[in-house]
Short mmCIF file of C-alpha atoms in Angstrom, two decimals:
data_model
loop_
_atom_site.label_atom_id
_atom_site.label_comp_id
_atom_site.label_asym_id
_atom_site.label_seq_id
_atom_site.Cartn_x
_atom_site.Cartn_y
_atom_site.Cartn_z
CA MET A 1 0.05 -0.06 0.04
CA THR A 2 1.00 3.82 -0.54
CA GLY A 3 0.05 6.70 1.87
CA PRO A 4 -1.41 9.79 0.39
CA GLN A 5 2.25 11.39 -1.09
CA GLY A 6 2.82 7.86 -2.20
CA GLN A 7 5.27 6.70 0.49
CA PRO A 8 5.15 2.93 1.23
CA VAL A 9 2.58 1.80 4.20
CA PHE A 10 3.71 -1.21 5.96
CA LEU A 11 0.57 -3.35 7.48
CA ARG A 12 1.83 -5.93 9.68
CA LEU A 13 -0.71 -8.75 9.80
CA GLY A 14 -1.70 -11.02 12.59
CA PRO A 15 -1.52 -10.62 16.29
CA PRO A 16 1.44 -7.85 17.63
CA PRO A 17 4.35 -9.53 18.26
CA GLU A 18 3.51 -8.74 22.28
CA GLU A 19 0.21 -10.56 21.96
CA PRO A 20 0.50 -13.64 24.44
CA ASN A 21 0.12 -16.86 23.08
CA GLN A 22 -3.15 -18.84 23.29
CA PHE A 23 -2.31 -20.32 26.26
CA VAL A 24 0.26 -22.18 24.07
CA THR A 25 3.51 -22.84 26.43
CA GLU A 26 6.08 -25.58 26.46
CA GLY A 27 5.75 -28.11 28.92
CA ALA A 28 2.15 -27.19 29.86
CA PRO A 29 0.20 -30.66 30.91
CA GLN A 30 -2.26 -31.22 28.13
CA SER A 31 -4.56 -33.40 30.57
CA TYR A 32 -4.62 -34.48 34.23
CA SER A 33 -3.70 -37.40 36.16
CA PRO A 34 -6.50 -39.94 37.25
CA GLU A 35 -5.79 -38.68 41.07
CA VAL A 36 -5.54 -34.86 40.23
CA ARG A 37 -8.67 -35.10 37.98
CA ALA A 38 -10.40 -36.74 41.02
CA ARG A 39 -9.07 -34.02 43.56
CA LEU A 40 -10.08 -31.30 41.03
CA GLU A 41 -13.34 -32.58 40.55
CA LEU A 42 -14.08 -32.51 44.36
CA ASP A 43 -13.51 -28.95 44.43
CA ALA A 44 -15.52 -28.10 41.08
CA LYS A 45 -17.89 -30.13 42.48
CA GLU A 46 -18.43 -27.55 45.22
CA ILE A 47 -18.09 -24.71 43.40
CA ILE A 48 -20.51 -25.57 40.67
CA GLY A 49 -23.15 -25.96 43.15
CA ARG A 50 -23.22 -22.57 44.12
CA TYR A 51 -24.66 -21.71 40.68
CA PRO A 52 -28.17 -22.00 39.22
CA ASP A 53 -26.59 -22.00 36.08
CA LYS A 54 -23.46 -23.76 35.96
CA ARG A 55 -21.96 -22.01 32.94
CA SER A 56 -21.54 -19.44 35.41
CA ALA A 57 -19.36 -20.98 37.34
CA LEU A 58 -16.77 -21.12 34.51
CA LEU A 59 -14.23 -17.80 36.42
CA PRO A 60 -13.94 -19.75 39.92
CA LEU A 61 -13.20 -22.78 37.93
CA LEU A 62 -10.48 -20.50 36.13
CA HIS A 63 -9.09 -19.79 39.29
CA LEU A 64 -9.37 -23.19 40.85
CA VAL A 65 -7.37 -25.03 37.68
CA GLN A 66 -4.40 -22.15 37.71
CA SER A 67 -3.99 -22.99 41.40
CA GLU A 68 -3.11 -26.61 39.96
CA ASP A 69 -0.62 -25.15 37.47
CA SER A 70 0.16 -21.63 38.61
CA TYR A 71 -0.95 -20.56 34.83
CA LEU A 72 -3.90 -21.71 32.55
CA THR A 73 -2.85 -24.83 30.70
CA PRO A 74 -4.43 -27.13 28.14
CA ALA A 75 -5.43 -29.65 30.92
CA GLY A 76 -7.10 -26.79 33.05
CA LEU A 77 -9.03 -25.53 30.02
CA GLU A 78 -10.39 -28.75 29.05
CA PHE A 79 -11.04 -29.66 32.50
CA CYS A 80 -13.38 -26.44 33.18
CA GLY A 81 -15.08 -27.32 29.80
CA GLU A 82 -15.75 -30.43 30.99
CA GLN A 83 -17.77 -30.18 34.00
CA LEU A 84 -19.54 -27.16 32.25
CA GLY A 85 -20.32 -28.51 29.12
CA LEU A 86 -18.62 -26.01 27.40
CA THR A 87 -16.33 -25.70 23.88
CA GLY A 88 -12.49 -25.03 23.73
CA ALA A 89 -13.66 -21.76 22.38
CA GLU A 90 -15.99 -20.79 25.12
CA VAL A 91 -13.64 -21.24 27.65
CA ALA A 92 -10.49 -19.75 26.02
CA ALA A 93 -12.85 -16.57 24.77
CA VAL A 94 -13.51 -15.87 28.46
CA ALA A 95 -10.15 -17.16 29.84
CA SER A 96 -8.04 -14.88 27.64
CA PHE A 97 -10.01 -11.42 28.74
CA TYR A 98 -9.26 -11.50 32.03
CA THR A 99 -5.82 -10.35 33.18
CA MET A 100 -5.73 -12.32 36.29
CA TYR A 101 -5.30 -15.16 34.65
CA ARG A 102 -1.81 -16.14 33.53
CA ARG A 103 -0.56 -17.28 31.05
CA GLY A 104 2.80 -18.70 31.47
CA PRO A 105 4.16 -20.47 35.01
CA THR A 106 3.92 -17.78 37.52
CA GLY A 107 5.93 -17.76 40.45
CA ASP A 108 5.36 -18.19 44.21
CA TYR A 109 4.65 -14.41 44.43
CA LEU A 110 3.05 -11.97 41.33
CA VAL A 111 4.56 -9.18 42.33
CA GLY A 112 2.38 -5.85 40.08
CA VAL A 113 3.61 -2.73 40.00
CA CYS A 114 1.65 -0.14 39.11
CA THR A 115 2.74 2.31 36.10
CA ASN A 116 -0.59 3.82 35.80
CA THR A 117 -0.99 7.91 34.76
CA LEU A 118 -0.89 8.57 39.34
CA CYS A 119 0.95 5.54 40.19
CA ALA A 120 3.99 6.57 37.00
CA VAL A 121 4.03 10.31 38.19
CA MET A 122 4.55 9.66 41.69
CA GLY A 123 7.33 7.03 41.15
CA GLY A 124 5.82 3.43 39.61
CA ASP A 125 8.06 3.87 36.35
CA ALA A 126 10.93 3.79 38.87
CA ILE A 127 9.99 1.26 40.96
CA PHE A 128 9.19 -1.04 38.58
CA GLU A 129 12.65 -0.22 36.81
CA THR A 130 14.52 -0.67 40.30
CA LEU A 131 13.21 -4.21 40.29
CA VAL A 132 13.85 -5.41 37.23
CA ASN A 133 17.63 -4.36 37.50
CA HIS A 134 17.47 -5.73 41.26
CA LEU A 135 15.83 -8.90 40.06
CA GLY A 136 17.07 -9.40 36.48
CA VAL A 137 13.68 -9.74 35.16
CA ARG A 138 11.45 -7.78 33.22
CA ASN A 139 7.89 -7.82 32.96
CA ASP A 140 5.83 -11.42 32.94
CA GLU A 141 9.24 -12.77 33.94
CA THR A 142 9.88 -15.07 36.25
CA THR A 143 12.94 -15.43 38.86
CA PRO A 144 15.66 -18.47 38.35
CA ASP A 145 14.13 -19.64 41.94
CA GLY A 146 10.80 -19.54 41.17
CA LYS A 147 10.01 -16.77 44.02
CA ILE A 148 8.82 -14.35 41.66
CA THR A 149 7.25 -12.69 38.58
CA LEU A 150 7.18 -9.33 38.20
CA GLN A 151 4.58 -7.73 36.41
CA HIS A 152 3.53 -3.96 35.51
CA VAL A 153 -0.17 -3.19 35.63
CA GLU A 154 -2.08 -0.53 33.84
CA CYS A 155 -3.97 -0.46 37.77
CA ASN A 156 -4.30 -1.34 41.03
CA ALA A 157 -7.30 0.92 41.70
CA ALA A 158 -5.66 2.47 44.95
CA CYS A 159 -4.98 5.94 43.83
CA ASP A 160 -5.05 7.42 47.06
CA PHE A 161 -1.98 5.19 47.85
CA ALA A 162 -0.07 6.04 44.95
CA PRO A 163 2.77 4.35 44.12
CA VAL A 164 1.10 0.93 45.10
CA VAL A 165 2.58 -2.25 44.44
CA MET A 166 0.44 -5.55 44.84
CA VAL A 167 1.60 -8.85 45.79
CA ASN A 168 -0.83 -12.06 45.00
CA TRP A 169 -3.55 -9.08 44.63
CA GLU A 170 -2.64 -7.90 48.63
CA PHE A 171 -2.00 -4.28 48.87
CA PHE A 172 1.24 -2.19 49.42
CA ASP A 173 0.81 0.97 49.88
CA ASN A 174 2.88 4.20 49.04
CA GLN A 175 6.08 2.44 48.04
CA THR A 176 9.60 3.64 47.19
CA PRO A 177 12.28 2.34 44.78
CA GLU A 178 14.03 0.92 48.49
CA SER A 179 10.76 -0.13 50.51
CA ALA A 180 9.45 -2.17 47.21
CA ARG A 181 13.52 -3.86 46.99
CA GLU A 182 12.75 -4.87 50.62
CA LEU A 183 9.68 -6.09 50.00
CA VAL A 184 10.88 -8.62 47.30
CA ASP A 185 14.00 -9.16 49.51
CA SER A 186 11.13 -10.13 52.15
CA LEU A 187 9.68 -12.66 49.63
CA ARG A 188 12.79 -14.24 48.69
CA SER A 189 13.67 -15.35 52.02
CA GLY A 190 11.25 -17.34 52.96
CA GLU A 191 9.31 -14.14 55.77
CA PRO A 192 6.80 -12.15 53.56
CA ALA A 193 6.52 -8.76 54.62
CA GLU A 194 2.92 -7.61 55.64
CA PRO A 195 0.61 -6.04 53.26
CA THR A 196 -0.23 -2.20 54.15
CA ARG A 197 -4.08 -3.35 53.83
CA GLY A 198 -5.90 -7.28 54.00
CA ALA A 199 -4.76 -10.70 55.07
CA PRO A 200 -1.53 -12.00 55.24
CA LEU A 201 0.29 -12.85 52.58
CA CYS A 202 0.46 -16.55 50.90
CA PRO A 203 1.89 -18.46 47.71
CA PHE A 204 0.05 -17.76 44.49
CA ARG A 205 -1.86 -20.98 44.11
CA GLU A 206 -3.04 -20.88 47.48
CA THR A 207 -4.49 -17.41 46.70
CA SER A 208 -6.10 -18.90 42.67
CA ARG A 209 -8.02 -21.27 45.64
CA ILE A 210 -9.14 -18.30 47.73
CA LEU A 211 -10.47 -16.53 44.36
CA ALA A 212 -11.81 -19.89 43.37
CA GLY A 213 -14.64 -19.80 46.54
CA LEU A 214 -12.50 -21.96 48.42
CA PRO A 215 -12.16 -21.54 52.21
CA ASP A 216 -9.58 -18.80 53.14
CA GLU A 217 -7.62 -19.80 56.37
CA ARG A 218 -6.41 -17.10 56.75
CA PRO A 219 -6.92 -14.46 60.16
CA GLU A 220 -9.23 -11.51 59.31
CA GLN A 221 -7.18 -8.42 58.74
CA ASP A 222 -8.93 -5.05 59.72
CA ARG A 223 -7.20 -2.57 57.54
CA GLY A 224 -8.83 -1.33 53.91
CA GLY A 225 -11.17 0.89 53.53
CA ALA A 226 -11.01 4.78 51.70
CA GLY A 227 -7.81 6.45 51.82
CA GLU A 228 -7.05 9.94 53.62
CA ALA A 229 -7.58 11.91 50.37
CA THR A 230 -10.63 10.40 49.50
CA LEU A 231 -12.23 10.93 53.12
CA ALA A 232 -10.40 14.86 52.52
CA GLY A 233 -12.30 15.40 49.35
CA LEU A 234 -15.48 14.14 50.58
CA ARG A 235 -15.06 16.44 54.06
CA VAL A 236 -14.20 19.34 51.65
CA ALA A 237 -17.51 18.28 49.97
CA LYS A 238 -19.74 18.50 52.85
CA GLU A 239 -18.22 21.81 54.26
CA LEU A 240 -18.86 23.48 50.45
CA GLY A 241 -22.67 21.97 50.54
CA MET A 242 -21.90 20.21 47.19
CA GLU A 243 -24.20 17.63 46.30
CA ALA A 244 -24.51 15.58 43.18
CA PRO A 245 -27.11 16.79 40.68
CA PRO A 246 -30.74 15.57 41.18
CA VAL A 247 -31.56 12.71 38.51
CA PRO A 248 -34.41 13.84 35.48
CA GLY A 249 -37.91 13.17 36.78
CA GLY A 250 -37.30 13.45 40.44
CA GLN A 251 -36.06 10.02 41.45
CA SER A 252 -33.87 10.13 44.45
#
């Protein structure tokens, strides 16, 4: 093709080079052994029983098989389809849409550094580069000891606490390059630091079981809630008598 001025225009066909493969990883299990299948079927039965329409259990079942392999494998996708009466295409279409489902082996701790606008401005990019240099891995790569998979994420939905790092989906707020380096060192030492909010950390596979809806044995933690920045804005709005505009039709 040529552009408006006659210059050649090159169009790349097919998926972008950075597009993850469709759950094709060397060495990934293609099927489960009878022992593993029997164990997973017990958990799957409990999960599916919570839904009037069993196909609604697909998301938690994907977390279940991810807890087995640390990522989604052909064996896991096939298992989900068989349990729910879905085709492979239906399962893969859902699994490939959500970023919490992994496409390659994942370490004990998935460390996600927010590099979206506010976190980036507050130092997220510097934190990510610090961890790249400190761990010797880049985005979506795992350290040789299998402890940490590093990932940059677009948003951790915690802008009040920027910059934020999440480990297995638990929050570590107001991070700096130095504190993030200390955090990953604690993960590798076997004595992980306590999250700023939420429950104590557990390994990624166990986290996936919890996300599947299976029992969470960790102690309850009374931490979390809105950040000070959000509460400050709410106080100012009340002081100034600011209210949301009325809904058309007079309904509250």
